[in-house]
XYZ file of C-alpha atoms in Angstrom:
421
model
C 108.415 -8.551 165.018
C 110.144 -9.744 168.202
C 111.987 -13.036 168.017
C 111.365 -15.627 170.711
C 113.307 -18.586 172.022
C 111.784 -22.016 171.536
C 112.804 -24.653 174.059
C 112.918 -28.409 173.615
C 109.291 -28.758 174.689
C 108.087 -26.289 172.087
C 107.490 -23.452 174.540
C 108.271 -19.870 173.567
C 110.170 -17.432 175.755
C 111.139 -13.800 175.398
C 114.897 -13.447 174.820
C 114.932 -10.597 177.338
C 113.571 -12.953 179.993
C 116.513 -15.233 179.327
C 118.851 -12.242 179.528
C 117.473 -11.316 182.971
C 117.838 -14.865 184.306
C 121.409 -15.191 183.026
C 122.296 -11.726 184.298
C 121.037 -12.684 187.757
C 123.131 -15.863 187.699
C 126.245 -13.957 186.614
C 125.546 -11.223 189.160
C 125.346 -13.790 191.961
C 128.201 -16.026 190.827
C 130.703 -13.410 189.725
C 129.601 -9.934 190.793
C 128.899 -10.910 194.411
C 130.325 -14.359 195.052
C 133.660 -13.599 193.509
C 134.212 -9.852 193.710
C 132.575 -8.806 196.992
C 135.863 -9.806 198.619
C 137.470 -6.672 197.148
C 135.485 -4.052 199.145
C 135.358 -6.294 202.252
C 139.143 -6.811 202.259
C 139.996 -3.419 203.884
C 137.406 -4.080 206.610
C 138.990 -7.446 207.364
C 142.415 -5.802 207.541
C 141.161 -3.226 210.052
C 138.720 -5.306 212.106
C 139.633 -8.999 211.764
C 143.430 -8.694 211.920
C 143.896 -10.003 208.398
C 147.431 -9.460 207.084
C 148.172 -8.392 203.518
C 149.835 -11.731 202.773
C 146.890 -13.744 204.119
C 144.524 -11.537 202.142
C 146.449 -12.376 198.982
C 146.362 -16.086 199.869
C 142.570 -15.960 200.253
C 142.331 -14.371 196.815
C 144.560 -17.083 195.354
C 142.434 -19.827 196.957
C 139.357 -18.366 195.293
C 141.080 -18.300 191.896
C 142.342 -21.880 192.307
C 138.759 -22.876 192.972
C 137.686 -20.978 189.870
C 140.193 -22.886 187.767
C 138.954 -26.188 189.211
C 135.370 -25.261 188.401
C 136.255 -24.098 184.887
C 138.136 -27.334 184.170
C 135.240 -29.383 185.552
C 132.861 -27.573 183.220
C 135.245 -28.186 180.324
C 135.914 -31.894 180.803
C 132.503 -32.847 182.217
C 130.134 -31.100 179.790
C 127.078 -32.703 181.381
C 127.625 -30.384 184.354
C 127.098 -27.382 182.085
C 123.723 -28.731 180.927
C 122.341 -29.553 184.379
C 119.829 -27.266 186.157
C 120.561 -29.200 189.356
C 124.261 -28.287 189.189
C 123.396 -24.601 188.669
C 121.033 -24.585 191.637
C 123.448 -26.537 193.820
C 126.236 -24.069 193.038
C 123.992 -21.107 193.905
C 123.282 -22.707 197.291
C 126.943 -23.573 197.940
C 127.974 -20.032 197.047
C 125.473 -18.389 199.395
C 126.426 -20.750 202.236
C 130.166 -20.162 201.724
C 129.641 -16.399 201.972
C 127.438 -16.677 205.058
C 130.019 -18.918 206.782
C 132.927 -16.460 206.426
C 132.020 -14.452 209.593
C 131.561 -17.602 211.691
C 135.297 -18.123 212.159
C 138.595 -16.259 212.481
C 140.617 -19.195 211.164
C 142.591 -18.395 207.990
C 142.561 -22.106 207.122
C 138.763 -22.248 207.161
C 138.582 -19.002 205.202
C 140.848 -20.562 202.553
C 138.521 -23.551 202.189
C 135.431 -21.351 202.004
C 136.928 -19.103 199.320
C 138.075 -22.192 197.402
C 134.519 -23.572 197.444
C 133.153 -20.180 196.412
C 135.568 -20.153 193.467
C 134.440 -23.587 192.241
C 130.779 -22.562 192.497
C 131.379 -19.202 190.794
C 133.153 -20.832 187.852
C 130.443 -23.409 187.252
C 127.736 -20.746 187.494
C 129.633 -18.628 184.962
C 130.177 -21.503 182.527
C 126.537 -22.636 182.770
C 125.152 -19.107 182.335
C 127.520 -18.206 179.492
C 126.873 -21.475 177.657
C 123.140 -20.996 178.095
C 123.340 -17.501 176.614
C 125.490 -18.543 173.688
C 123.224 -21.441 172.802
C 119.753 -19.992 173.333
C 120.542 -16.500 171.971
C 122.844 -17.468 169.116
C 120.331 -16.233 166.504
C 119.718 -12.929 168.276
C 121.726 -9.674 168.120
C 125.039 -9.745 170.005
C 123.996 -6.917 172.319
C 121.540 -9.256 174.087
C 124.161 -11.593 175.578
C 126.253 -8.454 176.099
C 123.633 -7.010 178.441
C 123.415 -10.349 180.235
C 127.167 -10.299 180.893
C 126.533 -6.860 182.365
C 124.988 -8.758 185.268
C 128.546 -9.142 186.582
C 128.769 -5.360 186.812
C 125.345 -5.131 188.445
C 126.418 -7.642 191.092
C 129.618 -5.680 191.731
C 127.684 -2.409 192.068
C 125.004 -3.850 194.362
C 127.481 -5.611 196.644
C 129.696 -2.518 196.681
C 126.737 -0.370 197.728
C 125.952 -2.831 200.509
C 129.481 -2.700 201.879
C 129.594 1.100 201.533
C 126.360 1.433 203.513
C 127.376 -1.078 206.189
C 130.927 0.100 206.819
C 129.774 3.024 209.002
C 127.092 1.161 210.979
C 128.302 -2.453 211.141
C 131.431 -4.581 210.795
C 133.090 -6.988 208.363
C 130.912 -9.848 209.551
C 127.712 -8.030 208.651
C 129.180 -7.281 205.216
C 129.649 -10.997 204.514
C 126.146 -11.851 205.750
C 124.633 -9.082 203.609
C 126.501 -10.368 200.550
C 125.150 -13.884 201.231
C 121.618 -12.464 201.407
C 122.144 -10.591 198.120
C 123.378 -13.797 196.497
C 120.265 -15.626 197.679
C 118.076 -12.833 196.313
C 119.726 -12.976 192.889
C 119.457 -16.755 192.928
C 115.656 -16.523 192.758
C 115.429 -15.509 189.065
C 118.644 -17.403 188.251
C 117.046 -20.598 189.630
C 114.911 -20.973 186.494
C 117.651 -20.381 183.921
C 117.621 -23.090 181.234
C 121.121 -24.484 180.563
C 122.310 -25.168 177.059
C 120.906 -28.246 175.298
C 123.102 -31.108 174.159
C 125.089 -30.023 171.071
C 124.455 -31.585 167.659
C 127.099 -33.963 166.276
C 130.150 -32.126 164.944
C 130.125 -31.889 161.153
C 133.798 -31.142 160.587
C 136.178 -34.059 160.060
C 139.333 -34.485 162.173
C 141.429 -33.638 159.121
C 139.544 -30.403 158.575
C 140.021 -29.462 162.230
C 143.768 -30.115 161.989
C 144.028 -27.879 158.900
C 142.100 -25.130 160.662
C 144.382 -25.403 163.698
C 147.540 -25.160 161.599
C 146.231 -22.118 159.732
C 145.300 -20.092 162.809
C 147.970 -21.273 165.255
C 150.098 -18.114 165.335
C 147.127 -15.798 165.804
C 145.666 -17.956 168.534
C 149.042 -18.137 170.302
C 149.211 -14.331 170.416
C 145.604 -14.176 171.644
C 146.237 -16.768 174.375
C 149.326 -14.866 175.553
C 147.404 -11.584 175.606
C 144.450 -13.016 177.532
C 146.651 -14.857 180.045
C 148.570 -11.647 180.764
C 145.253 -9.850 181.172
C 144.271 -12.486 183.744
C 147.392 -11.683 185.778
C 147.082 -7.900 185.578
C 143.357 -7.444 185.918
C 143.022 -9.686 188.948
C 145.681 -7.767 190.883
C 143.640 -4.619 190.363
C 140.352 -6.435 190.907
C 141.570 -7.724 194.265
C 143.511 -4.775 195.682
C 142.083 -1.655 193.984
C 139.839 -0.638 196.884
C 142.554 -1.193 199.494
C 145.043 0.789 197.369
C 142.668 3.735 196.968
C 141.896 3.792 200.688
C 145.602 4.201 201.463
C 145.591 7.753 200.086
C 141.901 8.764 200.059
C 139.023 8.936 202.567
C 137.681 5.487 203.454
C 134.390 5.856 201.604
C 136.176 6.665 198.335
C 137.512 3.114 197.976
C 134.099 1.481 198.353
C 132.512 4.204 196.241
C 135.050 3.592 193.494
C 134.190 -0.120 193.516
C 130.519 0.762 192.994
C 131.618 2.828 189.989
C 133.519 -0.197 188.658
C 130.287 -2.177 188.705
C 128.184 0.590 187.157
C 130.693 1.081 184.343
C 130.804 -2.675 183.733
C 127.039 -3.082 183.246
C 126.863 -1.685 179.669
C 130.490 -2.372 178.728
C 130.091 -5.762 177.035
C 127.162 -4.558 174.905
C 129.040 -1.357 173.999
C 132.226 -3.172 172.956
C 130.100 -5.541 170.878
C 128.555 -2.518 169.179
C 131.976 -1.038 168.395
C 132.818 -4.348 166.717
C 130.501 -3.377 163.866
C 133.007 -0.724 162.754
C 136.434 -1.791 164.027
C 138.302 -5.083 164.085
C 138.294 -7.254 167.197
C 142.124 -7.290 167.532
C 142.191 -3.490 167.302
C 139.466 -3.139 169.909
C 141.218 -5.655 172.174
C 144.427 -3.616 171.948
C 142.532 -0.399 172.744
C 140.646 -1.916 175.676
C 143.847 -3.293 177.236
C 145.654 0.037 176.839
C 142.777 1.934 178.459
C 142.616 -0.604 181.279
C 146.369 -0.281 181.960
C 145.983 3.497 182.315
C 143.051 3.047 184.677
C 144.937 0.582 186.893
C 148.012 2.822 187.144
C 146.193 6.074 187.985
C 145.724 5.597 191.763
C 149.400 4.645 192.143
C 150.863 7.377 189.943
C 148.610 10.331 190.748
C 146.455 9.555 193.764
C 143.565 11.646 194.997
C 139.815 11.349 194.640
C 139.569 12.303 190.942
C 142.203 9.747 189.893
C 140.534 7.039 191.996
C 137.110 7.619 190.439
C 138.495 7.824 186.894
C 140.453 4.633 187.524
C 137.267 2.875 188.596
C 135.381 3.942 185.475
C 138.178 2.910 183.103
C 138.685 -0.442 184.815
C 134.976 -1.224 184.957
C 134.439 -0.233 181.330
C 137.112 -2.616 180.063
C 137.574 -5.802 182.090
C 134.352 -7.508 180.949
C 134.749 -6.037 177.461
C 138.224 -7.572 177.179
C 136.802 -11.002 178.013
C 134.013 -10.589 175.468
C 136.430 -9.520 172.719
C 139.024 -12.200 173.487
C 136.525 -15.068 173.562
C 134.811 -13.826 170.398
C 138.194 -13.543 168.645
C 139.135 -17.086 169.614
C 135.754 -18.310 168.402
C 136.169 -16.401 165.124
C 139.480 -18.192 164.493
C 137.670 -21.552 164.895
C 140.623 -22.892 166.842
C 139.596 -26.206 168.471
C 138.395 -25.719 172.076
C 139.263 -22.028 171.821
C 136.963 -20.861 174.614
C 138.113 -23.620 176.972
C 141.815 -22.920 176.316
C 141.409 -19.171 176.715
C 139.439 -19.613 179.943
C 142.139 -21.921 181.303
C 144.892 -19.425 180.443
C 142.899 -16.613 182.046
C 142.340 -18.721 185.170
C 146.036 -19.561 185.479
C 146.801 -15.857 185.145
C 144.389 -15.079 187.971
C 146.154 -17.573 190.228
C 149.567 -16.102 189.417
C 148.464 -12.491 189.898
C 148.124 -12.377 193.702
C 151.184 -14.632 194.090
C 153.507 -12.325 192.120
C 152.000 -9.260 193.818
C 152.386 -10.516 197.405
C 156.110 -9.608 197.769
C 155.233 -6.026 196.798
C 152.597 -5.593 199.519
C 155.004 -4.887 202.369
C 154.815 -1.152 201.687
C 151.198 -0.943 200.530
C 149.374 -1.667 197.313
C 150.678 0.976 194.904
C 153.626 -1.079 193.647
C 151.258 -3.975 192.978
C 149.045 -1.717 190.861
C 152.067 -0.549 188.849
C 153.004 -4.176 188.227
C 149.433 -4.934 187.148
C 149.433 -2.026 184.690
C 152.751 -3.169 183.176
C 151.467 -6.735 182.750
C 148.268 -5.508 181.071
C 150.390 -3.355 178.740
C 152.335 -6.496 177.850
C 148.994 -8.098 177.025
C 148.264 -5.120 174.776
C 151.596 -5.758 173.046
C 150.545 -9.343 172.340
C 147.235 -8.030 170.995
C 149.193 -5.740 168.665
C 150.968 -8.816 167.258
C 147.557 -10.407 166.790
C 146.618 -7.630 164.357
C 149.373 -8.530 161.874
C 147.690 -10.265 158.944
C 144.674 -11.228 161.061
C 142.100 -13.237 159.001
C 139.072 -10.984 159.398
C 136.963 -13.172 157.105
C 137.227 -16.856 157.860
C 136.375 -19.453 155.196
C 133.821 -22.153 155.769
C 134.934 -24.977 158.094
C 137.120 -27.511 156.329
C 138.738 -25.017 153.953
C 142.247 -23.566 154.316
C 142.539 -20.275 156.154
C 143.079 -17.386 153.778
C 144.788 -14.148 154.698
C 142.313 -11.349 154.315
C 142.621 -7.664 153.677
C 142.988 -5.489 156.803
C 139.294 -4.686 157.100
C 137.136 -4.064 160.160
C 135.990 -7.221 161.878
C 132.355 -8.117 162.339
C 130.447 -7.793 165.553
C 131.393 -10.447 168.140
C 128.540 -12.898 167.923
C 127.216 -15.700 170.043
C 127.312 -17.928 166.963
C 131.105 -17.593 166.711
C 131.629 -18.483 170.330
C 129.209 -21.391 170.182
C 131.127 -22.809 167.231
C 134.363 -22.686 169.197
C 132.746 -24.403 172.148
C 131.427 -27.132 169.893
C 134.962 -27.709 168.617
């Protein structure tokens, strides 16, 4: 018998309806609002006179805005529970995209991408929190499919840019992405944010004991996820431009569509693998696969390497986030999700900055750097596996070292517990 969601007014809703609404919000906020810049970037280089350094600065502005939005959602939790904030952010995001073609001023572009980053972050936090609260008693593949909305947004916006690049210009690409955002905002408009959390049951002393017991594992996880933020965002920003340096122009945009298509089922699939293998082991594997995918266009080149790179990158970058956040929640480290998101956001700001000096001779050196950084993140994930507590005791009890057994499936319940902390 199908389970339903009951809201505060006693109404019943299909969990799949909630999945569709959250997926639309994530597709608009992240898939389009954040990542459409990647396939449009080569068009702006060729048609708007955008330099590589300015392109990197625009990416950094967007990631600074994302950090601001993530911190606002962390320290002002009422924002995360407000339908008005969600709807306002959807409007701001669509307007910021539509305004990009109205100017050639890099300063105005910086402000617009900053605003888009703030809106994207708040949309992500609201949608993710809504999923993890309303679907916490449902199978983990349901929120996994909702997070696939990021991939759907990437694929749809990539298809738009691919279709427009031969018949229109960079300005039309931005306007089309704004229209797509508005279209996705229609179902996302009715998404119900998370309700106010119940009072925390754990005592401060119990939380301190839990923190002391899991500190070394959480430190390794935070290092791994921060390094992933640096490496993945370099590839996420410059992958299309790098591929187009050595392949026909349509291959770069086509590869970005593949990234989105591969990302759609990735979170649900990684959650399914968690039934048989431990989260730290899967995190290590996902990071290693991602590093290979990022390096392929720089080391080999050609159409086949570009398309394989896109599939490997798309199949891992959302999965890594799912696994890392679920691992932090499993450890019950206080404010685990908030701390991991902050580390990831800082990494995304650093990524374009450290890559900019390497862009004088193209994008291949930047991709090599990104692959090395992601491999370093995999090394931190390997440290995480040493003595990892696969079975956590009840809150308030000391953390016991467990046998090296497969971890359970990443669940919304785990993540919700960490957010409550």
